[in-house]
Amino acid sequence: MYIYDSIDRTLVAERVAEFRDQVARRLSGELTEDEFKPLRLMNGVYLQLHAYMLRIANPYGTLSSRQLRQLAHVARRYDRGYGHFTTRQNIQFHWIKLEQLPDAMADLAAVGMHGMQTSGNNVRNITTDQWAGVAPDEIEDPRIWAEIIRQHVTLHPEFSFMPRKFKICVGAASHDRAALRIHDLAFRLHRNAGGEAGFEVMVGGGLGRTPYLAQTIRPFLKKCDLLSYVEAVLRTYNQFGRRDNIWKARIKILVHDLGAEAFAKEVEAEWQSIKDGPLALDAATVAEIASRFVYPDYEALEDGPPELAAARRADGRFDRWVNNAVANHKKSGYAIVTLSLKPEGGTPGDATAVQMDALADLADRYSFGEIRIGHEQNLALPHVAQRDLPAVWRALDALGLATPNIGLVSDIISCPGLDYCSLANARSIPIAQEITRRFHDLDRQRDLGRLHINISGCINACGHHHVGHIGILGVEKNGEEFYQITLGGEADDHAVLGTLIGPAVPYAKVADVVEDIAAAYLDLRTGPDELFIDTLKRTGIEPFRERVYAAR
Amino acid sequence: MASPLERKIKITGPVVVTANRVADGAVIYRDADGDWTTSLDAAAVATDAARAHALIAEANADDLRAVGAYIAPVELTEAGGRRPGNLRELIRLSGPTIELPVTFGI
Ligand code: HEM
Ligand code: SF4
């Protein structure tokens, strides 16, 4: 859990007061939409198809139970009783009225939450591993480093009006759960041959119309140089990035055009001139920030308590859920529990106020008051004692949050698409829902194993379709919804962009195509141990393509 | 991008002018009296470019009440009503095509 200081609190409160005044002036006609739009965007307020939308940052995907309860309150009081968790560890409310936005923001500010830097050409909400601080495979808590960056870049004048938005991600585990390579700038903490921890620096990732994976421009950066290096990258981007064409303005285009090596050279030259200046991090600064991340007062517990084993033997459903949704924790006797926001037929990432309230209570009782948000649009309870797993499961099951489908075919990432979004070409959510219905048999899902489907309703790629094992992108053809299918994308350590398999298919055929792809995999795999993605790598997309288009 | 006023307006069928209401973002349509309505059936329908041009010009001038006005296609029903001319407009009029989560499950 992170404790905000008074500077942050004052800033957030001032912002609410300022926004209240701006809204009043907009409603009275004193401000035109042209004048007001940049102001609302600075606070995360968009206009969607049917209503305004409020996007709220959850730094590092970490939420306290108090904050989650307040989100439930906002959902109930100002929205339609639910919120949508996104791939950027944010939450969005889709039905908020402009007139009520200042009140909603004031309620959020009371728990340190806001929508700043969730829009606009600045450094956006910095993301990390949702298991930060609890994952057994991590070197250090990546949030400390993310927070050091956040404090430096937040509202920094030089970085508030960049050529385009800028997304930073920090990871510190051996397994990448944060999709580092699809970010503008990413840092991976690892150990060099000498055992010293430092960062691999990756730059130029991003999806959208022109997808690129970030390239490594420095394999090892000393921790004390983190801020000066961020500054050097941002300055280089500010200097060379294109401001004349919105589609070419992201740093990925610059890195691609210059080449990663030439870009790195520019950064290094800039960095040499500032690395020993005031941005060099000293141990005291790092320790001060680290001290604001407070860890629970864990009990001394053993792994594998007998009551857990007994409960698993007694109840097959519980046992299957443990296998699917429970992961090892840094601390013995504890576990990380992932909560599926992907029930059959539901909207990926949506949670109701009732669920949020109940989950806040559960977090207080069983997870030291803490909840996490992952980029796959699921939540997690990060510190559950293993002996409490049966009780936690029963409660989650009653709330509809225990579908044991984490990482399986129905654990779909989906953007809001044409049901909400004014930029959409086609719907995403009902496609996801239909796929979950087709694969409702959990045994079949388990047999298919790890399989990631990602869906976006337009080329902006908010649903990460390029990096789904199966990617689905909504396009429009003569006024009809069509979908392009890509195969073989991956977002983790082996990040790769998917390959388009052929002509787009109409709305009504998408779930059939997914079934064909699944069937082709079952025929092609060497055995149940060969994952979908591994079969695909071995055979290439051709046999899958044939299967899909032979039938049509 | 040219402002909607300068853009050439080409009309291939009946159209209405639609926008979002400033105060709450609700979908609204321009009516024949120069007001806004949430009912598509009450919207002013233009069948020629001159009328469409006049409607969008009025709408754009009404920045106090409406955001992002544009021309959208409609179909006229035999009974004299209107139907949205495409899926996007249908969703704007009748809401998401999916059940909202509040009514889903718990
Ligand atoms: C009102 C709704 C939304 C609007 C207007 C919107 C708009 C956009 C636009 C224009 C881009 C492309 C920017 C660029 O490439 O420079 C983008 C990218 C992105 N959006 Fe959204 N978005 C919306 C909702 C969402 C939601 C719900 C999510 C999460 C599920 C999301 C996650 C992302 C992500 C991860 C990217 C980055 C893709 C990349 O790397 O290029 N957005 N969004
Ligand atoms: S991918 Fe397109 S349709 Fe989906 S939320 Fe992003 S902008 Fe909207």
PDB file of N, CA and C in Angstrom, chain A residues 421-511:
ATOM      1  N   CYS A 421     -17.979   3.233 -27.312  1.00  0.00           N
ATOM      2  CA  CYS A 421     -16.883   4.125 -27.700  1.00  0.00           C
ATOM      3  C   CYS A 421     -17.191   4.842 -29.009  1.00  0.00           C
ATOM      4  N   SER A 422     -16.948   6.139 -29.028  1.00  0.00           N
ATOM      5  CA  SER A 422     -17.286   6.915 -30.223  1.00  0.00           C
ATOM      6  C   SER A 422     -16.264   6.735 -31.344  1.00  0.00           C
ATOM      7  N   LEU A 423     -15.139   6.089 -31.045  1.00  0.00           N
ATOM      8  CA  LEU A 423     -14.148   5.877 -32.098  1.00  0.00           C
ATOM      9  C   LEU A 423     -14.287   4.497 -32.745  1.00  0.00           C
ATOM     10  N   ALA A 424     -15.185   3.681 -32.228  1.00  0.00           N
ATOM     11  CA  ALA A 424     -15.236   2.268 -32.636  1.00  0.00           C
ATOM     12  C   ALA A 424     -15.738   2.080 -34.057  1.00  0.00           C
ATOM     13  N   ASN A 425     -15.244   1.010 -34.686  1.00  0.00           N
ATOM     14  CA  ASN A 425     -15.799   0.537 -35.951  1.00  0.00           C
ATOM     15  C   ASN A 425     -16.832  -0.543 -35.718  1.00  0.00           C
ATOM     16  N   ALA A 426     -16.625  -1.307 -34.664  1.00  0.00           N
ATOM     17  CA  ALA A 426     -17.428  -2.507 -34.479  1.00  0.00           C
ATOM     18  C   ALA A 426     -17.498  -2.836 -32.996  1.00  0.00           C
ATOM     19  N   ARG A 427     -18.426  -3.699 -32.648  1.00  0.00           N
ATOM     20  CA  ARG A 427     -18.581  -4.084 -31.248  1.00  0.00           C
ATOM     21  C   ARG A 427     -17.515  -5.101 -30.826  1.00  0.00           C
ATOM     22  N   SER A 428     -17.081  -5.014 -29.593  1.00  0.00           N
ATOM     23  CA  SER A 428     -16.118  -5.970 -29.030  1.00  0.00           C
ATOM     24  C   SER A 428     -16.785  -6.863 -27.994  1.00  0.00           C
ATOM     25  N   ILE A 429     -17.565  -6.242 -27.106  1.00  0.00           N
ATOM     26  CA  ILE A 429     -18.075  -6.971 -25.935  1.00  0.00           C
ATOM     27  C   ILE A 429     -18.952  -8.168 -26.330  1.00  0.00           C
ATOM     28  N   PRO A 430     -19.933  -7.980 -27.221  1.00  0.00           N
ATOM     29  CA  PRO A 430     -20.761  -9.153 -27.537  1.00  0.00           C
ATOM     30  C   PRO A 430     -19.990 -10.267 -28.244  1.00  0.00           C
ATOM     31  N   ILE A 431     -18.912  -9.914 -28.926  1.00  0.00           N
ATOM     32  CA  ILE A 431     -18.052 -10.944 -29.523  1.00  0.00           C
ATOM     33  C   ILE A 431     -17.428 -11.763 -28.389  1.00  0.00           C
ATOM     34  N   ALA A 432     -16.890 -11.047 -27.391  1.00  0.00           N
ATOM     35  CA  ALA A 432     -16.292 -11.735 -26.241  1.00  0.00           C
ATOM     36  C   ALA A 432     -17.343 -12.613 -25.554  1.00  0.00           C
ATOM     37  N   GLN A 433     -18.536 -12.067 -25.385  1.00  0.00           N
ATOM     38  CA  GLN A 433     -19.581 -12.816 -24.680  1.00  0.00           C
ATOM     39  C   GLN A 433     -19.958 -14.088 -25.431  1.00  0.00           C
ATOM     40  N   GLU A 434     -20.067 -13.985 -26.740  1.00  0.00           N
ATOM     41  CA  GLU A 434     -20.434 -15.159 -27.523  1.00  0.00           C
ATOM     42  C   GLU A 434     -19.337 -16.232 -27.421  1.00  0.00           C
ATOM     43  N   ILE A 435     -18.083 -15.802 -27.456  1.00  0.00           N
ATOM     44  CA  ILE A 435     -16.995 -16.785 -27.334  1.00  0.00           C
ATOM     45  C   ILE A 435     -17.067 -17.479 -25.974  1.00  0.00           C
ATOM     46  N   THR A 436     -17.343 -16.722 -24.905  1.00  0.00           N
ATOM     47  CA  THR A 436     -17.406 -17.376 -23.585  1.00  0.00           C
ATOM     48  C   THR A 436     -18.572 -18.370 -23.536  1.00  0.00           C
ATOM     49  N   ARG A 437     -19.638 -18.080 -24.269  1.00  0.00           N
ATOM     50  CA  ARG A 437     -20.770 -19.034 -24.268  1.00  0.00           C
ATOM     51  C   ARG A 437     -20.410 -20.299 -25.043  1.00  0.00           C
ATOM     52  N   ARG A 438     -19.727 -20.112 -26.168  1.00  0.00           N
ATOM     53  CA  ARG A 438     -19.332 -21.292 -26.951  1.00  0.00           C
ATOM     54  C   ARG A 438     -18.435 -22.219 -26.137  1.00  0.00           C
ATOM     55  N   PHE A 439     -17.597 -21.625 -25.300  1.00  0.00           N
ATOM     56  CA  PHE A 439     -16.634 -22.435 -24.545  1.00  0.00           C
ATOM     57  C   PHE A 439     -17.063 -22.552 -23.085  1.00  0.00           C
ATOM     58  N   HIS A 440     -18.377 -22.627 -22.858  1.00  0.00           N
ATOM     59  CA  HIS A 440     -18.823 -22.581 -21.460  1.00  0.00           C
ATOM     60  C   HIS A 440     -18.381 -23.800 -20.660  1.00  0.00           C
ATOM     61  N   ASP A 441     -18.079 -24.890 -21.354  1.00  0.00           N
ATOM     62  CA  ASP A 441     -17.641 -26.097 -20.653  1.00  0.00           C
ATOM     63  C   ASP A 441     -16.199 -25.917 -20.152  1.00  0.00           C
ATOM     64  N   LEU A 442     -16.067 -25.829 -18.824  1.00  0.00           N
ATOM     65  CA  LEU A 442     -14.748 -25.530 -18.262  1.00  0.00           C
ATOM     66  C   LEU A 442     -13.736 -26.648 -18.502  1.00  0.00           C
ATOM     67  N   ASP A 443     -14.218 -27.885 -18.597  1.00  0.00           N
ATOM     68  CA  ASP A 443     -13.283 -28.975 -18.891  1.00  0.00           C
ATOM     69  C   ASP A 443     -12.670 -28.780 -20.272  1.00  0.00           C
ATOM     70  N   ARG A 444     -13.506 -28.344 -21.190  1.00  0.00           N
ATOM     71  CA  ARG A 444     -12.999 -28.085 -22.538  1.00  0.00           C
ATOM     72  C   ARG A 444     -11.981 -26.938 -22.507  1.00  0.00           C
ATOM     73  N   GLN A 445     -12.289 -25.914 -21.730  1.00  0.00           N
ATOM     74  CA  GLN A 445     -11.349 -24.789 -21.620  1.00  0.00           C
ATOM     75  C   GLN A 445     -10.020 -25.240 -21.036  1.00  0.00           C
ATOM     76  N   ARG A 446     -10.114 -26.076 -19.996  1.00  0.00           N
ATOM     77  CA  ARG A 446      -8.865 -26.548 -19.382  1.00  0.00           C
ATOM     78  C   ARG A 446      -8.068 -27.400 -20.356  1.00  0.00           C
ATOM     79  N   ASP A 447      -8.791 -28.178 -21.150  1.00  0.00           N
ATOM     80  CA  ASP A 447      -8.111 -29.010 -22.136  1.00  0.00           C
ATOM     81  C   ASP A 447      -7.382 -28.131 -23.165  1.00  0.00           C
ATOM     82  N   LEU A 448      -8.004 -27.028 -23.534  1.00  0.00           N
ATOM     83  CA  LEU A 448      -7.350 -26.117 -24.484  1.00  0.00           C
ATOM     84  C   LEU A 448      -6.165 -25.403 -23.844  1.00  0.00           C
ATOM     85  N   GLY A 449      -6.203 -25.260 -22.543  1.00  0.00           N
ATOM     86  CA  GLY A 449      -5.071 -24.673 -21.821  1.00  0.00           C
ATOM     87  C   GLY A 449      -4.931 -23.182 -22.040  1.00  0.00           C
ATOM     88  N   ARG A 450      -3.738 -22.696 -21.793  1.00  0.00           N
ATOM     89  CA  ARG A 450      -3.491 -21.258 -21.874  1.00  0.00           C
ATOM     90  C   ARG A 450      -3.743 -20.750 -23.289  1.00  0.00           C
ATOM     91  N   LEU A 451      -4.649 -19.790 -23.386  1.00  0.00           N
ATOM     92  CA  LEU A 451      -4.993 -19.268 -24.699  1.00  0.00           C
ATOM     93  C   LEU A 451      -5.560 -17.866 -24.503  1.00  0.00           C
ATOM     94  N   HIS A 452      -4.877 -16.885 -25.032  1.00  0.00           N
ATOM     95  CA  HIS A 452      -5.308 -15.498 -24.800  1.00  0.00           C
ATOM     96  C   HIS A 452      -5.991 -14.925 -26.024  1.00  0.00           C
ATOM     97  N   ILE A 453      -7.229 -14.494 -25.840  1.00  0.00           N
ATOM     98  CA  ILE A 453      -7.946 -13.803 -26.913  1.00  0.00           C
ATOM     99  C   ILE A 453      -8.070 -12.334 -26.526  1.00  0.00           C
ATOM    100  N   ASN A 454      -7.643 -11.454 -27.427  1.00  0.00           N
ATOM    101  CA  ASN A 454      -7.723 -10.009 -27.182  1.00  0.00           C
ATOM    102  C   ASN A 454      -8.527  -9.344 -28.296  1.00  0.00           C
ATOM    103  N   ILE A 455      -9.460  -8.480 -27.913  1.00  0.00           N
ATOM    104  CA  ILE A 455     -10.365  -7.896 -28.897  1.00  0.00           C
ATOM    105  C   ILE A 455     -10.366  -6.364 -28.823  1.00  0.00           C
ATOM    106  N   SER A 456     -10.195  -5.707 -29.960  1.00  0.00           N
ATOM    107  CA  SER A 456     -10.320  -4.244 -30.036  1.00  0.00           C
ATOM    108  C   SER A 456     -11.393  -3.888 -31.063  1.00  0.00           C
ATOM    109  N   GLY A 457     -12.124  -2.818 -30.783  1.00  0.00           N
ATOM    110  CA  GLY A 457     -13.191  -2.390 -31.686  1.00  0.00           C
ATOM    111  C   GLY A 457     -12.735  -1.432 -32.771  1.00  0.00           C
ATOM    112  N   CYS A 458     -11.451  -1.047 -32.732  1.00  0.00           N
ATOM    113  CA  CYS A 458     -10.881  -0.250 -33.821  1.00  0.00           C
ATOM    114  C   CYS A 458      -9.367  -0.299 -33.692  1.00  0.00           C
ATOM    115  N   ILE A 459      -8.705   0.312 -34.636  1.00  0.00           N
ATOM    116  CA  ILE A 459      -7.264   0.185 -34.762  1.00  0.00           C
ATOM    117  C   ILE A 459      -6.477   0.845 -33.617  1.00  0.00           C
ATOM    118  N   ASN A 460      -7.143   1.602 -32.762  1.00  0.00           N
ATOM    119  CA  ASN A 460      -6.421   2.150 -31.618  1.00  0.00           C
ATOM    120  C   ASN A 460      -5.894   1.075 -30.678  1.00  0.00           C
ATOM    121  N   ALA A 461      -6.466  -0.107 -30.771  1.00  0.00           N
ATOM    122  CA  ALA A 461      -5.882  -1.272 -30.093  1.00  0.00           C
ATOM    123  C   ALA A 461      -5.936  -1.230 -28.578  1.00  0.00           C
ATOM    124  N   CYS A 462      -6.954  -0.582 -28.049  1.00  0.00           N
ATOM    125  CA  CYS A 462      -7.077  -0.543 -26.587  1.00  0.00           C
ATOM    126  C   CYS A 462      -7.225  -1.948 -26.012  1.00  0.00           C
ATOM    127  N   GLY A 463      -7.742  -2.872 -26.797  1.00  0.00           N
ATOM    128  CA  GLY A 463      -7.904  -4.257 -26.333  1.00  0.00           C
ATOM    129  C   GLY A 463      -6.706  -5.135 -26.657  1.00  0.00           C
ATOM    130  N   HIS A 464      -5.569  -4.502 -27.041  1.00  0.00           N
ATOM    131  CA  HIS A 464      -4.296  -5.240 -27.239  1.00  0.00           C
ATOM    132  C   HIS A 464      -4.408  -6.393 -28.234  1.00  0.00           C
ATOM    133  N   HIS A 465      -5.216  -6.243 -29.284  1.00  0.00           N
ATOM    134  CA  HIS A 465      -5.420  -7.399 -30.168  1.00  0.00           C
ATOM    135  C   HIS A 465      -4.129  -7.884 -30.827  1.00  0.00           C
ATOM    136  N   HIS A 466      -3.177  -6.973 -31.068  1.00  0.00           N
ATOM    137  CA  HIS A 466      -1.931  -7.406 -31.731  1.00  0.00           C
ATOM    138  C   HIS A 466      -1.151  -8.423 -30.916  1.00  0.00           C
ATOM    139  N   VAL A 467      -1.317  -8.412 -29.605  1.00  0.00           N
ATOM    140  CA  VAL A 467      -0.522  -9.315 -28.773  1.00  0.00           C
ATOM    141  C   VAL A 467      -1.371 -10.421 -28.140  1.00  0.00           C
ATOM    142  N   GLY A 468      -2.560 -10.660 -28.678  1.00  0.00           N
ATOM    143  CA  GLY A 468      -3.331 -11.825 -28.244  1.00  0.00           C
ATOM    144  C   GLY A 468      -2.864 -13.056 -29.007  1.00  0.00           C
ATOM    145  N   HIS A 469      -2.907 -14.221 -28.371  1.00  0.00           N
ATOM    146  CA  HIS A 469      -2.638 -15.454 -29.126  1.00  0.00           C
ATOM    147  C   HIS A 469      -3.595 -15.485 -30.313  1.00  0.00           C
ATOM    148  N   ILE A 470      -4.860 -15.153 -30.014  1.00  0.00           N
ATOM    149  CA  ILE A 470      -5.816 -14.882 -31.077  1.00  0.00           C
ATOM    150  C   ILE A 470      -6.214 -13.419 -30.917  1.00  0.00           C
ATOM    151  N   GLY A 471      -5.969 -12.618 -31.943  1.00  0.00           N
ATOM    152  CA  GLY A 471      -6.328 -11.206 -31.884  1.00  0.00           C
ATOM    153  C   GLY A 471      -7.530 -10.951 -32.779  1.00  0.00           C
ATOM    154  N   ILE A 472      -8.454 -10.144 -32.297  1.00  0.00           N
ATOM    155  CA  ILE A 472      -9.653  -9.856 -33.072  1.00  0.00           C
ATOM    156  C   ILE A 472      -9.806  -8.337 -33.158  1.00  0.00           C
ATOM    157  N   LEU A 473      -9.838  -7.830 -34.379  1.00  0.00           N
ATOM    158  CA  LEU A 473      -9.908  -6.383 -34.578  1.00  0.00           C
ATOM    159  C   LEU A 473     -11.156  -6.036 -35.387  1.00  0.00           C
ATOM    160  N   GLY A 474     -11.984  -5.173 -34.853  1.00  0.00           N
ATOM    161  CA  GLY A 474     -13.196  -4.753 -35.551  1.00  0.00           C
ATOM    162  C   GLY A 474     -12.881  -3.729 -36.635  1.00  0.00           C
ATOM    163  N   VAL A 475     -13.382  -3.994 -37.824  1.00  0.00           N
ATOM    164  CA  VAL A 475     -13.242  -3.031 -38.923  1.00  0.00           C
ATOM    165  C   VAL A 475     -14.644  -2.836 -39.503  1.00  0.00           C
ATOM    166  N   GLU A 476     -14.788  -1.897 -40.408  1.00  0.00           N
ATOM    167  CA  GLU A 476     -16.097  -1.692 -40.992  1.00  0.00           C
ATOM    168  C   GLU A 476     -16.009  -1.898 -42.495  1.00  0.00           C
ATOM    169  N   LYS A 477     -16.949  -2.634 -43.041  1.00  0.00           N
ATOM    170  CA  LYS A 477     -16.974  -2.824 -44.501  1.00  0.00           C
ATOM    171  C   LYS A 477     -18.370  -2.500 -44.972  1.00  0.00           C
ATOM    172  N   ASN A 478     -18.514  -1.478 -45.762  1.00  0.00           N
ATOM    173  CA  ASN A 478     -19.820  -1.065 -46.278  1.00  0.00           C
ATOM    174  C   ASN A 478     -20.892  -1.011 -45.196  1.00  0.00           C
ATOM    175  N   GLY A 479     -20.519  -0.412 -44.081  1.00  0.00           N
ATOM    176  CA  GLY A 479     -21.509  -0.251 -43.026  1.00  0.00           C
ATOM    177  C   GLY A 479     -21.768  -1.490 -42.196  1.00  0.00           C
ATOM    178  N   GLU A 480     -21.060  -2.584 -42.468  1.00  0.00           N
ATOM    179  CA  GLU A 480     -21.251  -3.802 -41.678  1.00  0.00           C
ATOM    180  C   GLU A 480     -20.031  -4.015 -40.785  1.00  0.00           C
ATOM    181  N   GLU A 481     -20.246  -4.707 -39.669  1.00  0.00           N
ATOM    182  CA  GLU A 481     -19.137  -5.037 -38.765  1.00  0.00           C
ATOM    183  C   GLU A 481     -18.380  -6.254 -39.302  1.00  0.00           C
ATOM    184  N   PHE A 482     -17.090  -6.086 -39.493  1.00  0.00           N
ATOM    185  CA  PHE A 482     -16.219  -7.194 -39.876  1.00  0.00           C
ATOM    186  C   PHE A 482     -15.045  -7.250 -38.909  1.00  0.00           C
ATOM    187  N   TYR A 483     -14.385  -8.407 -38.886  1.00  0.00           N
ATOM    188  CA  TYR A 483     -13.317  -8.589 -37.900  1.00  0.00           C
ATOM    189  C   TYR A 483     -12.113  -9.256 -38.537  1.00  0.00           C
ATOM    190  N   GLN A 484     -10.957  -8.651 -38.335  1.00  0.00           N
ATOM    191  CA  GLN A 484      -9.704  -9.260 -38.781  1.00  0.00           C
ATOM    192  C   GLN A 484      -9.171 -10.144 -37.669  1.00  0.00           C
ATOM    193  N   ILE A 485      -8.665 -11.302 -38.050  1.00  0.00           N
ATOM    194  CA  ILE A 485      -8.159 -12.241 -37.057  1.00  0.00           C
ATOM    195  C   ILE A 485      -6.642 -12.344 -37.206  1.00  0.00           C
ATOM    196  N   THR A 486      -5.930 -12.166 -36.087  1.00  0.00           N
ATOM    197  CA  THR A 486      -4.484 -12.387 -36.101  1.00  0.00           C
ATOM    198  C   THR A 486      -4.163 -13.555 -35.179  1.00  0.00           C
ATOM    199  N   LEU A 487      -3.065 -14.214 -35.463  1.00  0.00           N
ATOM    200  CA  LEU A 487      -2.650 -15.352 -34.636  1.00  0.00           C
ATOM    201  C   LEU A 487      -1.196 -15.175 -34.202  1.00  0.00           C
ATOM    202  N   GLY A 488      -0.907 -15.674 -32.998  1.00  0.00           N
ATOM    203  CA  GLY A 488       0.480 -15.792 -32.570  1.00  0.00           C
ATOM    204  C   GLY A 488       1.049 -14.597 -31.825  1.00  0.00           C
ATOM    205  N   GLY A 489       0.210 -13.636 -31.460  1.00  0.00           N
ATOM    206  CA  GLY A 489       0.731 -12.518 -30.686  1.00  0.00           C
ATOM    207  C   GLY A 489       1.000 -12.930 -29.247  1.00  0.00           C
ATOM    208  N   GLU A 490       1.965 -12.257 -28.621  1.00  0.00           N
ATOM    209  CA  GLU A 490       2.264 -12.515 -27.206  1.00  0.00           C
ATOM    210  C   GLU A 490       2.707 -11.213 -26.560  1.00  0.00           C
ATOM    211  N   ALA A 491       2.291 -11.027 -25.300  1.00  0.00           N
ATOM    212  CA  ALA A 491       2.602  -9.768 -24.621  1.00  0.00           C
ATOM    213  C   ALA A 491       3.704  -9.914 -23.580  1.00  0.00           C
ATOM    214  N   ASP A 492       4.073 -11.130 -23.242  1.00  0.00           N
ATOM    215  CA  ASP A 492       4.980 -11.307 -22.097  1.00  0.00           C
ATOM    216  C   ASP A 492       6.454 -11.297 -22.511  1.00  0.00           C
ATOM    217  N   ASP A 493       7.267 -12.080 -21.832  1.00  0.00           N
ATOM    218  CA  ASP A 493       8.715 -12.084 -22.077  1.00  0.00           C
ATOM    219  C   ASP A 493       9.078 -12.323 -23.539  1.00  0.00           C
ATOM    220  N   HIS A 494       8.232 -13.110 -24.226  1.00  0.00           N
ATOM    221  CA  HIS A 494       8.544 -13.412 -25.623  1.00  0.00           C
ATOM    222  C   HIS A 494       7.688 -12.558 -26.530  1.00  0.00           C
ATOM    223  N   ALA A 495       7.468 -11.302 -26.176  1.00  0.00           N
ATOM    224  CA  ALA A 495       6.501 -10.466 -26.891  1.00  0.00           C
ATOM    225  C   ALA A 495       6.688 -10.539 -28.399  1.00  0.00           C
ATOM    226  N   VAL A 496       5.589 -10.715 -29.090  1.00  0.00           N
ATOM    227  CA  VAL A 496       5.607 -10.751 -30.550  1.00  0.00           C
ATOM    228  C   VAL A 496       4.240 -10.288 -31.031  1.00  0.00           C
ATOM    229  N   LEU A 497       4.224  -9.675 -32.210  1.00  0.00           N
ATOM    230  CA  LEU A 497       2.962  -9.205 -32.772  1.00  0.00           C
ATOM    231  C   LEU A 497       2.340 -10.328 -33.588  1.00  0.00           C
ATOM    232  N   GLY A 498       1.031 -10.434 -33.534  1.00  0.00           N
ATOM    233  CA  GLY A 498       0.338 -11.487 -34.264  1.00  0.00           C
ATOM    234  C   GLY A 498       0.353 -11.252 -35.766  1.00  0.00           C
ATOM    235  N   THR A 499       0.044 -12.332 -36.519  1.00  0.00           N
ATOM    236  CA  THR A 499       0.012 -12.263 -37.980  1.00  0.00           C
ATOM    237  C   THR A 499      -1.429 -12.389 -38.459  1.00  0.00           C
ATOM    238  N   LEU A 500      -1.797 -11.507 -39.368  1.00  0.00           N
ATOM    239  CA  LEU A 500      -3.141 -11.538 -39.935  1.00  0.00           C
ATOM    240  C   LEU A 500      -3.303 -12.818 -40.753  1.00  0.00           C
ATOM    241  N   ILE A 501      -4.410 -13.542 -40.541  1.00  0.00           N
ATOM    242  CA  ILE A 501      -4.518 -14.825 -41.243  1.00  0.00           C
ATOM    243  C   ILE A 501      -5.289 -14.755 -42.555  1.00  0.00           C
ATOM    244  N   GLY A 502      -5.980 -13.667 -42.824  1.00  0.00           N
ATOM    245  CA  GLY A 502      -6.709 -13.631 -44.091  1.00  0.00           C
ATOM    246  C   GLY A 502      -7.791 -12.574 -44.060  1.00  0.00           C
ATOM    247  N   PRO A 503      -8.733 -12.661 -44.999  1.00  0.00           N
ATOM    248  CA  PRO A 503      -9.772 -11.634 -45.077  1.00  0.00           C
ATOM    249  C   PRO A 503     -10.616 -11.571 -43.799  1.00  0.00           C
ATOM    250  N   ALA A 504     -11.124 -10.378 -43.524  1.00  0.00           N
ATOM    251  CA  ALA A 504     -11.957 -10.189 -42.337  1.00  0.00           C
ATOM    252  C   ALA A 504     -13.247 -10.998 -42.460  1.00  0.00           C
ATOM    253  N   VAL A 505     -13.777 -11.395 -41.299  1.00  0.00           N
ATOM    254  CA  VAL A 505     -15.008 -12.196 -41.297  1.00  0.00           C
ATOM    255  C   VAL A 505     -16.138 -11.389 -40.662  1.00  0.00           C
ATOM    256  N   PRO A 506     -17.388 -11.663 -41.045  1.00  0.00           N
ATOM    257  CA  PRO A 506     -18.492 -10.886 -40.494  1.00  0.00           C
ATOM    258  C   PRO A 506     -18.763 -11.206 -39.017  1.00  0.00           C
ATOM    259  N   TYR A 507     -19.454 -10.306 -38.364  1.00  0.00           N
ATOM    260  CA  TYR A 507     -19.804 -10.408 -36.938  1.00  0.00           C
ATOM    261  C   TYR A 507     -20.259 -11.811 -36.547  1.00  0.00           C
ATOM    262  N   ALA A 508     -21.207 -12.347 -37.303  1.00  0.00           N
ATOM    263  CA  ALA A 508     -21.839 -13.609 -36.910  1.00  0.00           C
ATOM    264  C   ALA A 508     -20.907 -14.806 -37.022  1.00  0.00           C
ATOM    265  N   LYS A 509     -19.747 -14.622 -37.669  1.00  0.00           N
ATOM    266  CA  LYS A 509     -18.851 -15.760 -37.893  1.00  0.00           C
ATOM    267  C   LYS A 509     -17.650 -15.789 -36.949  1.00  0.00           C
ATOM    268  N   VAL A 510     -17.465 -14.749 -36.162  1.00  0.00           N
ATOM    269  CA  VAL A 510     -16.224 -14.665 -35.389  1.00  0.00           C
ATOM    270  C   VAL A 510     -16.084 -15.824 -34.401  1.00  0.00           C
ATOM    271  N   ALA A 511     -17.151 -16.129 -33.688  1.00  0.00           N
ATOM    272  CA  ALA A 511     -17.051 -17.218 -32.705  1.00  0.00           C
ATOM    273  C   ALA A 511     -16.800 -18.556 -33.411  1.00  0.00           C
TER     274      ALA A 511
END
